[in-house]
Tab-separated table of C-alpha atoms and ligand atoms in Angstrom:
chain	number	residue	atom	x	y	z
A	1	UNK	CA	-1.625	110.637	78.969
A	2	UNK	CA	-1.419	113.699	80.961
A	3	UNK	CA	-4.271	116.787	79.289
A	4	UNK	CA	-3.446	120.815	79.724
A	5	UNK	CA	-5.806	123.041	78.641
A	6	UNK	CA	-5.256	126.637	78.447
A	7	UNK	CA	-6.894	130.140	77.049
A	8	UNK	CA	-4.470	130.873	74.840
A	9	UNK	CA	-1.723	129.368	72.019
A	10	UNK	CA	0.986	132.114	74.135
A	11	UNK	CA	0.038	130.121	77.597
A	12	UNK	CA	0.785	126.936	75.494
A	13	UNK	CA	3.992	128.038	73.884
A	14	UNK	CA	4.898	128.764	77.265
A	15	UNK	CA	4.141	125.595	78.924
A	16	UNK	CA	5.919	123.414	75.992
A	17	UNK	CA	9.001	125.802	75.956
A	18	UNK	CA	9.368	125.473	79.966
A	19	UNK	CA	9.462	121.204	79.108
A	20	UNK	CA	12.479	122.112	77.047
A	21	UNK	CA	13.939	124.504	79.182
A	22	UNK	CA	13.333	121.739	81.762
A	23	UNK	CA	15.082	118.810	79.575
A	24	UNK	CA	17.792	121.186	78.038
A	25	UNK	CA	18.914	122.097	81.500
A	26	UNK	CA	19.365	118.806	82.336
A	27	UNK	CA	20.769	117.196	79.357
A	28	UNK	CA	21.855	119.855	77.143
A	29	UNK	CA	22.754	117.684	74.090
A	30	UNK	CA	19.245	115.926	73.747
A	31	UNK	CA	17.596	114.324	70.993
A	32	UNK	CA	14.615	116.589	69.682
A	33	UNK	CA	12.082	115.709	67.519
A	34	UNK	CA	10.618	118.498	65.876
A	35	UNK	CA	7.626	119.227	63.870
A	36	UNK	CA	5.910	121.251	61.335
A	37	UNK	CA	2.632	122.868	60.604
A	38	UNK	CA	0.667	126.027	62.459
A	39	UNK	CA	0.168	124.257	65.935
A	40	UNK	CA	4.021	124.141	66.798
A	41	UNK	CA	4.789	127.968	65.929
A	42	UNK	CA	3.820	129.982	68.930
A	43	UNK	CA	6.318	127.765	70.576
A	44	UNK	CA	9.042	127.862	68.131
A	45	UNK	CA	8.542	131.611	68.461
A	46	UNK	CA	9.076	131.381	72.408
A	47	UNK	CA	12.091	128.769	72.066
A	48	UNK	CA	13.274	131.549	69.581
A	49	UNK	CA	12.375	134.762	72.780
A	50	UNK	CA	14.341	132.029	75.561
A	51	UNK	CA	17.050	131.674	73.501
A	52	UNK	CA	17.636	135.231	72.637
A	53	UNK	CA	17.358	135.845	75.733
A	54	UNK	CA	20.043	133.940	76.912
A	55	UNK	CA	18.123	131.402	78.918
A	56	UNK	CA	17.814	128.370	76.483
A	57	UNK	CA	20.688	126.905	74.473
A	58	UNK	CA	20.286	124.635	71.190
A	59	UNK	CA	24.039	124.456	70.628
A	60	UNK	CA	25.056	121.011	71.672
A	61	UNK	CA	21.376	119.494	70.849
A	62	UNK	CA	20.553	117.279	67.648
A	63	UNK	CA	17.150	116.948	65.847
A	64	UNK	CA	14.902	115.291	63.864
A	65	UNK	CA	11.661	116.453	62.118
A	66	UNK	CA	9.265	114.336	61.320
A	67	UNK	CA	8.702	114.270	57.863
A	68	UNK	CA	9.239	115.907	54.508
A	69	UNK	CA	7.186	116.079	51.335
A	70	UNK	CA	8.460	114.054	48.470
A	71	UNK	CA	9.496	115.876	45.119
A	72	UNK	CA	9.787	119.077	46.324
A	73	UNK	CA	13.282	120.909	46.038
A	74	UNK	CA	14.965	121.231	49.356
A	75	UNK	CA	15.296	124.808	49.075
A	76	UNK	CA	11.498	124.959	47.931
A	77	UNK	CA	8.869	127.564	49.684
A	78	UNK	CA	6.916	124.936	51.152
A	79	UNK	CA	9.869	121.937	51.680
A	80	UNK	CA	9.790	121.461	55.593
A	81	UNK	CA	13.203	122.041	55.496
A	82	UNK	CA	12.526	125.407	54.419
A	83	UNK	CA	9.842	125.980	56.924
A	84	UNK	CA	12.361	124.651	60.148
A	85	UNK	CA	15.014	127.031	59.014
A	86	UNK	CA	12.698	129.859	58.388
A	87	UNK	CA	10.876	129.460	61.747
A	88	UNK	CA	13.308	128.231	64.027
A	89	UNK	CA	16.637	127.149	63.278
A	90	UNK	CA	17.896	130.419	61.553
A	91	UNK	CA	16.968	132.177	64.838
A	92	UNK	CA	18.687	129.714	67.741
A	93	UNK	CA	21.864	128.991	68.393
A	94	UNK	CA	21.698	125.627	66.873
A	95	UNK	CA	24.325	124.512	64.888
A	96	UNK	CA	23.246	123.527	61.154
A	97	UNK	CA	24.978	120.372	60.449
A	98	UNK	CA	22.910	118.910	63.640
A	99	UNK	CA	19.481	119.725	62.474
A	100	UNK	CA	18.040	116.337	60.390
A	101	UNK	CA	15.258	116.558	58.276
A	102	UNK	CA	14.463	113.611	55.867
A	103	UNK	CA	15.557	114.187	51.606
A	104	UNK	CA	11.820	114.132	49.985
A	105	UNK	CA	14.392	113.591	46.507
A	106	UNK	CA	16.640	110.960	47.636
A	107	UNK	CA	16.886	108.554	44.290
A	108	UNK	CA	16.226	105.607	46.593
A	109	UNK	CA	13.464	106.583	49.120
A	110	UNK	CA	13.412	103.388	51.143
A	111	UNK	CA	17.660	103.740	51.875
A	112	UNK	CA	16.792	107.269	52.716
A	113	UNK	CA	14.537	105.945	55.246
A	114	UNK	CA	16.571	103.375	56.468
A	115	UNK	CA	19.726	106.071	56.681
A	116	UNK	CA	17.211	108.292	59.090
A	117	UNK	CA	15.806	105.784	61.247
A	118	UNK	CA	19.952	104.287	61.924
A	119	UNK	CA	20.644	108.290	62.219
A	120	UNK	CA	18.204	108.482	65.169
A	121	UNK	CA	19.535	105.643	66.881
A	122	UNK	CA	22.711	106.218	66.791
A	123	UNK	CA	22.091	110.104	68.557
A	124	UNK	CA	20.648	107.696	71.066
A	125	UNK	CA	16.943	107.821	69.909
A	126	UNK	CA	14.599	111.356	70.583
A	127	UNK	CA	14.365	112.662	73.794
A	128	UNK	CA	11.226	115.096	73.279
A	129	UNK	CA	8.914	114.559	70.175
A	130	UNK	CA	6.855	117.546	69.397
A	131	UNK	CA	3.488	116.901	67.342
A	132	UNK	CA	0.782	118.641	65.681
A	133	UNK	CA	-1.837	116.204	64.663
A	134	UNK	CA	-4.188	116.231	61.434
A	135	UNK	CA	-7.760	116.264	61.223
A	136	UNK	CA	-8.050	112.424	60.371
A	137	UNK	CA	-5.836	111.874	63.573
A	138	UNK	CA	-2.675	111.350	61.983
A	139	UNK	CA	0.507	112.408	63.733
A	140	UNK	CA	3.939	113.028	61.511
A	141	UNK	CA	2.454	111.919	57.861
A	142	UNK	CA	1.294	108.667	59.237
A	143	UNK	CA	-2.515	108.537	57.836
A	144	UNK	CA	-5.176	106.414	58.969
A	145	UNK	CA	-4.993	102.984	58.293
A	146	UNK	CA	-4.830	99.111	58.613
A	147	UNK	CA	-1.961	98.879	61.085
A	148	UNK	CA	0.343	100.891	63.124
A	149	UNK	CA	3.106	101.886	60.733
A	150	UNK	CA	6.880	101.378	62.471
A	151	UNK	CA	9.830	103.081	61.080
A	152	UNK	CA	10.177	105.642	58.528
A	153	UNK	CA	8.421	105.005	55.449
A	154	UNK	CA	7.090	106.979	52.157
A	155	UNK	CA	3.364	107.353	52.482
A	156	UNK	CA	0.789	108.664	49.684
A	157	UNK	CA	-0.996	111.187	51.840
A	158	UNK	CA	-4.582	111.169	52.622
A	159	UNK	CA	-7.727	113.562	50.743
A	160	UNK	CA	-8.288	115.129	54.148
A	161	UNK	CA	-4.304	116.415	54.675
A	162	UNK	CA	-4.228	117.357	50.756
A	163	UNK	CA	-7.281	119.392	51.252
A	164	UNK	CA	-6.095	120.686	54.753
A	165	UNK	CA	-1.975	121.826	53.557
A	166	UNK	CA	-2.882	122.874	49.783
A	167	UNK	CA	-4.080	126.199	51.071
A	168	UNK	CA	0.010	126.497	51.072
A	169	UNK	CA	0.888	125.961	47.895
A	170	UNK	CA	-0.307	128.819	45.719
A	171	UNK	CA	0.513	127.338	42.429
A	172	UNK	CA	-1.962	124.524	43.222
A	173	UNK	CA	1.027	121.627	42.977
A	174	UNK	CA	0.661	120.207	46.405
A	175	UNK	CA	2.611	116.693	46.448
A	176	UNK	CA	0.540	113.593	47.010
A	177	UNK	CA	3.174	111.618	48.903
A	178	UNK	CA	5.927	112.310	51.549
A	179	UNK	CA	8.398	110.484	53.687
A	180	UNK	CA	7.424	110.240	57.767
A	181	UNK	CA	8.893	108.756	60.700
A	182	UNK	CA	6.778	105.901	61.336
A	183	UNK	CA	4.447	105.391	64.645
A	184	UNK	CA	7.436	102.948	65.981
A	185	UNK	CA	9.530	105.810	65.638
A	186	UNK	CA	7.426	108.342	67.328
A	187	UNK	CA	5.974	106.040	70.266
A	188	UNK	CA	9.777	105.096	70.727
A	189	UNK	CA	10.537	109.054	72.054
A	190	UNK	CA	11.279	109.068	75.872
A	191	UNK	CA	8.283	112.181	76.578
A	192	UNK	CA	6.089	113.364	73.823
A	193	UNK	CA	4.641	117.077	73.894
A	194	UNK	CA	1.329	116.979	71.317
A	195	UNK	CA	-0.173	120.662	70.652
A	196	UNK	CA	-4.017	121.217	69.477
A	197	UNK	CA	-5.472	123.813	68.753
A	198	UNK	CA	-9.193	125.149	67.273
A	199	UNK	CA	-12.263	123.133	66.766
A	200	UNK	CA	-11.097	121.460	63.641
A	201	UNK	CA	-9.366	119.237	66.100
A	202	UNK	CA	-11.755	118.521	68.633
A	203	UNK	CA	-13.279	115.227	67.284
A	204	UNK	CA	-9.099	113.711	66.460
A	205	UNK	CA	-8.925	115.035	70.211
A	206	UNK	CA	-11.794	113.116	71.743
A	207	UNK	CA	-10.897	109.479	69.594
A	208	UNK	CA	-7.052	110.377	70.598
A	209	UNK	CA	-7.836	110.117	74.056
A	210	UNK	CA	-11.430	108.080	74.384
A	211	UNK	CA	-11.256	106.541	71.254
A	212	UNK	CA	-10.357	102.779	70.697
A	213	UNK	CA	-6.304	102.641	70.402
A	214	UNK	CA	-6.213	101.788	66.985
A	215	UNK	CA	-4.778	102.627	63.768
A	216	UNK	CA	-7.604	104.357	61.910
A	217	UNK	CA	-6.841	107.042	64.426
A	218	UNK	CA	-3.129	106.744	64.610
A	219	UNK	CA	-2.372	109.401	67.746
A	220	UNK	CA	-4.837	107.377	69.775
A	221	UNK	CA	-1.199	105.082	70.104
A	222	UNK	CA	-0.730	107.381	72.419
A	223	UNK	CA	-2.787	106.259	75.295
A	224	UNK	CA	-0.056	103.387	75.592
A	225	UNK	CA	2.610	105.822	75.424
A	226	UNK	CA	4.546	106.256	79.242
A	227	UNK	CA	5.333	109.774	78.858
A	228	UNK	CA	2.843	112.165	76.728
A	229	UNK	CA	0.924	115.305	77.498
A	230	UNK	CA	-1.263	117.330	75.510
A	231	UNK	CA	-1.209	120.774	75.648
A	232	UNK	CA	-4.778	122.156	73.802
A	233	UNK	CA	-7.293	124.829	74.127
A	234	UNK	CA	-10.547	124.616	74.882
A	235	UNK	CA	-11.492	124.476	71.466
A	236	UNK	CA	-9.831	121.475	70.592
A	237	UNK	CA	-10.921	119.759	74.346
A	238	UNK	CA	-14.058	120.750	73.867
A	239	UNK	CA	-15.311	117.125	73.176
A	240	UNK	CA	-13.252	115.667	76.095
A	241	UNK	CA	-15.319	114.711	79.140
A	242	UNK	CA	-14.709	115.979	83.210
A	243	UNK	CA	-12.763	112.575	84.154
A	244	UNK	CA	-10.534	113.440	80.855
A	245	UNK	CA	-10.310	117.254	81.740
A	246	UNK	CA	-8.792	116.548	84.845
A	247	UNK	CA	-5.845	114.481	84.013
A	248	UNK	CA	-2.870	116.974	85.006
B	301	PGA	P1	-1.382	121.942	61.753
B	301	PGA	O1	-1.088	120.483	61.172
B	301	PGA	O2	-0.497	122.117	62.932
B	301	PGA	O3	-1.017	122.868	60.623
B	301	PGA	O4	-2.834	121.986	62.093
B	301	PGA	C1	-0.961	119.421	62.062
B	301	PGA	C2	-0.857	118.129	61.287
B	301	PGA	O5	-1.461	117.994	60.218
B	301	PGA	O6	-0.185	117.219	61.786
């Protein structure tokens, strides 16, 4: 697990965009996992500045976000499928029909699941996961809990992310449950970029990286994981040690 710290959420936009500029270069279809929430907007803003400027291209790329609230219209104010487009994919050159986000209505929930996790395989699995991560640890909509979930699954969401994401819903109807990729799923991505920000995170921070690996703090999977950096301020490192500062 490699650890960036930097002044600023600009100098971390920057440093996550330049991993995609780096990938995209190389392989300019790739698999991209995408996320929602406050911590990943800086750098959907600066993918958004690259690509207008000509030196990024989404065109030939697929993605996946992580997870979608259940019983929300798609075209709702607060649907993550809402928030990508708003954010992101209405301002790249990416073409709709390859941007994947998981149907919080789908009749059957479970096929739905099982249609996104085939979906992802068959792009050849996700070449660069992006994360935020909750308070309580959790990464995509996977909660603390008993085990390590695996593929995607609907999940009744935990007090702590209720209280943390009803400050968007102004009517007061936040949903209680959603549909995530599963911790399989995420730990199977080839490199995983995971963005903190703010003291709020500091403590999921410190068990993510000294903590015991274990499911009651879910991104703490990610010690075992070949290929993940975290890009966070010094707020959110502020619990980390020296030995743990120093891993670049
Ligand atoms: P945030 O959410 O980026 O809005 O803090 C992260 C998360 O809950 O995973």
């Amino acid at each position: 697990m490699q650890i960036r710290i930097f002044e600023t959420k600009e100098e971390i936009a920057a440093a996550a965009a330049d991993v995609y500029a780096g990938l995209l270069a190389k392989k300019p279809d790739a698999v991209l996992g995408f996320a929602t929430g406050a911590s990943p907007l800086p750098t959907y803003a600066e993918l958004i500045r690259r690509c207008e400027a000509g030196a990024i291209s989404f065109k030939d790329v697929k993605t996946f976000n992580l997870d979608e609230y259940c019983g929300l219209p798609a075209d709702d104010e607060n649907s993550y499928r809402t928030f990508m487009f708003r954010n992101l994919f209405s301002q790249i050159d990416i073409r709709p029909e390859n941007a994947h986000l998981l149907d919080g209505n789908a009749p059957d929930e479970e096929a739905e699941a099982r249609r996104y996790d085939r979906m992802i395989e068959e792009a050849g699995g996700v070449d660069l996961q992006l994360l935020g991560i909750g308070t309580n640890g959790h990464i995509g909509f996977n909660e603390p809990g008993e085990s390590f979930t695996k593929s995607t699954f609907v999940v009744q969401l935990a007090e702590s992310t209720i209280r943390s994401n009803s400050i968007y819903f102004k009517d007061g109807n936040m949903p209680t449950s959603a549909v995530t990729m599963g911790i399989g799923s995420i730990f199977a991505a080839r490199k995983i970029i995971l963005i903190a920000t703010g003291e709020k995170k500091a403590e999921a921070i410190r068990k993510t990286v000294c903590g015991d690996i274990t499911p009651r703090c879910p991104a703490s999977i990610l010690q075992l994981h070949p290929d993940t950096v975290l890009l966070l301020d010094k707020a959110a490192a502020a619990l980390l040690g020296e030995e743990e500062r120093s891993r670049v």
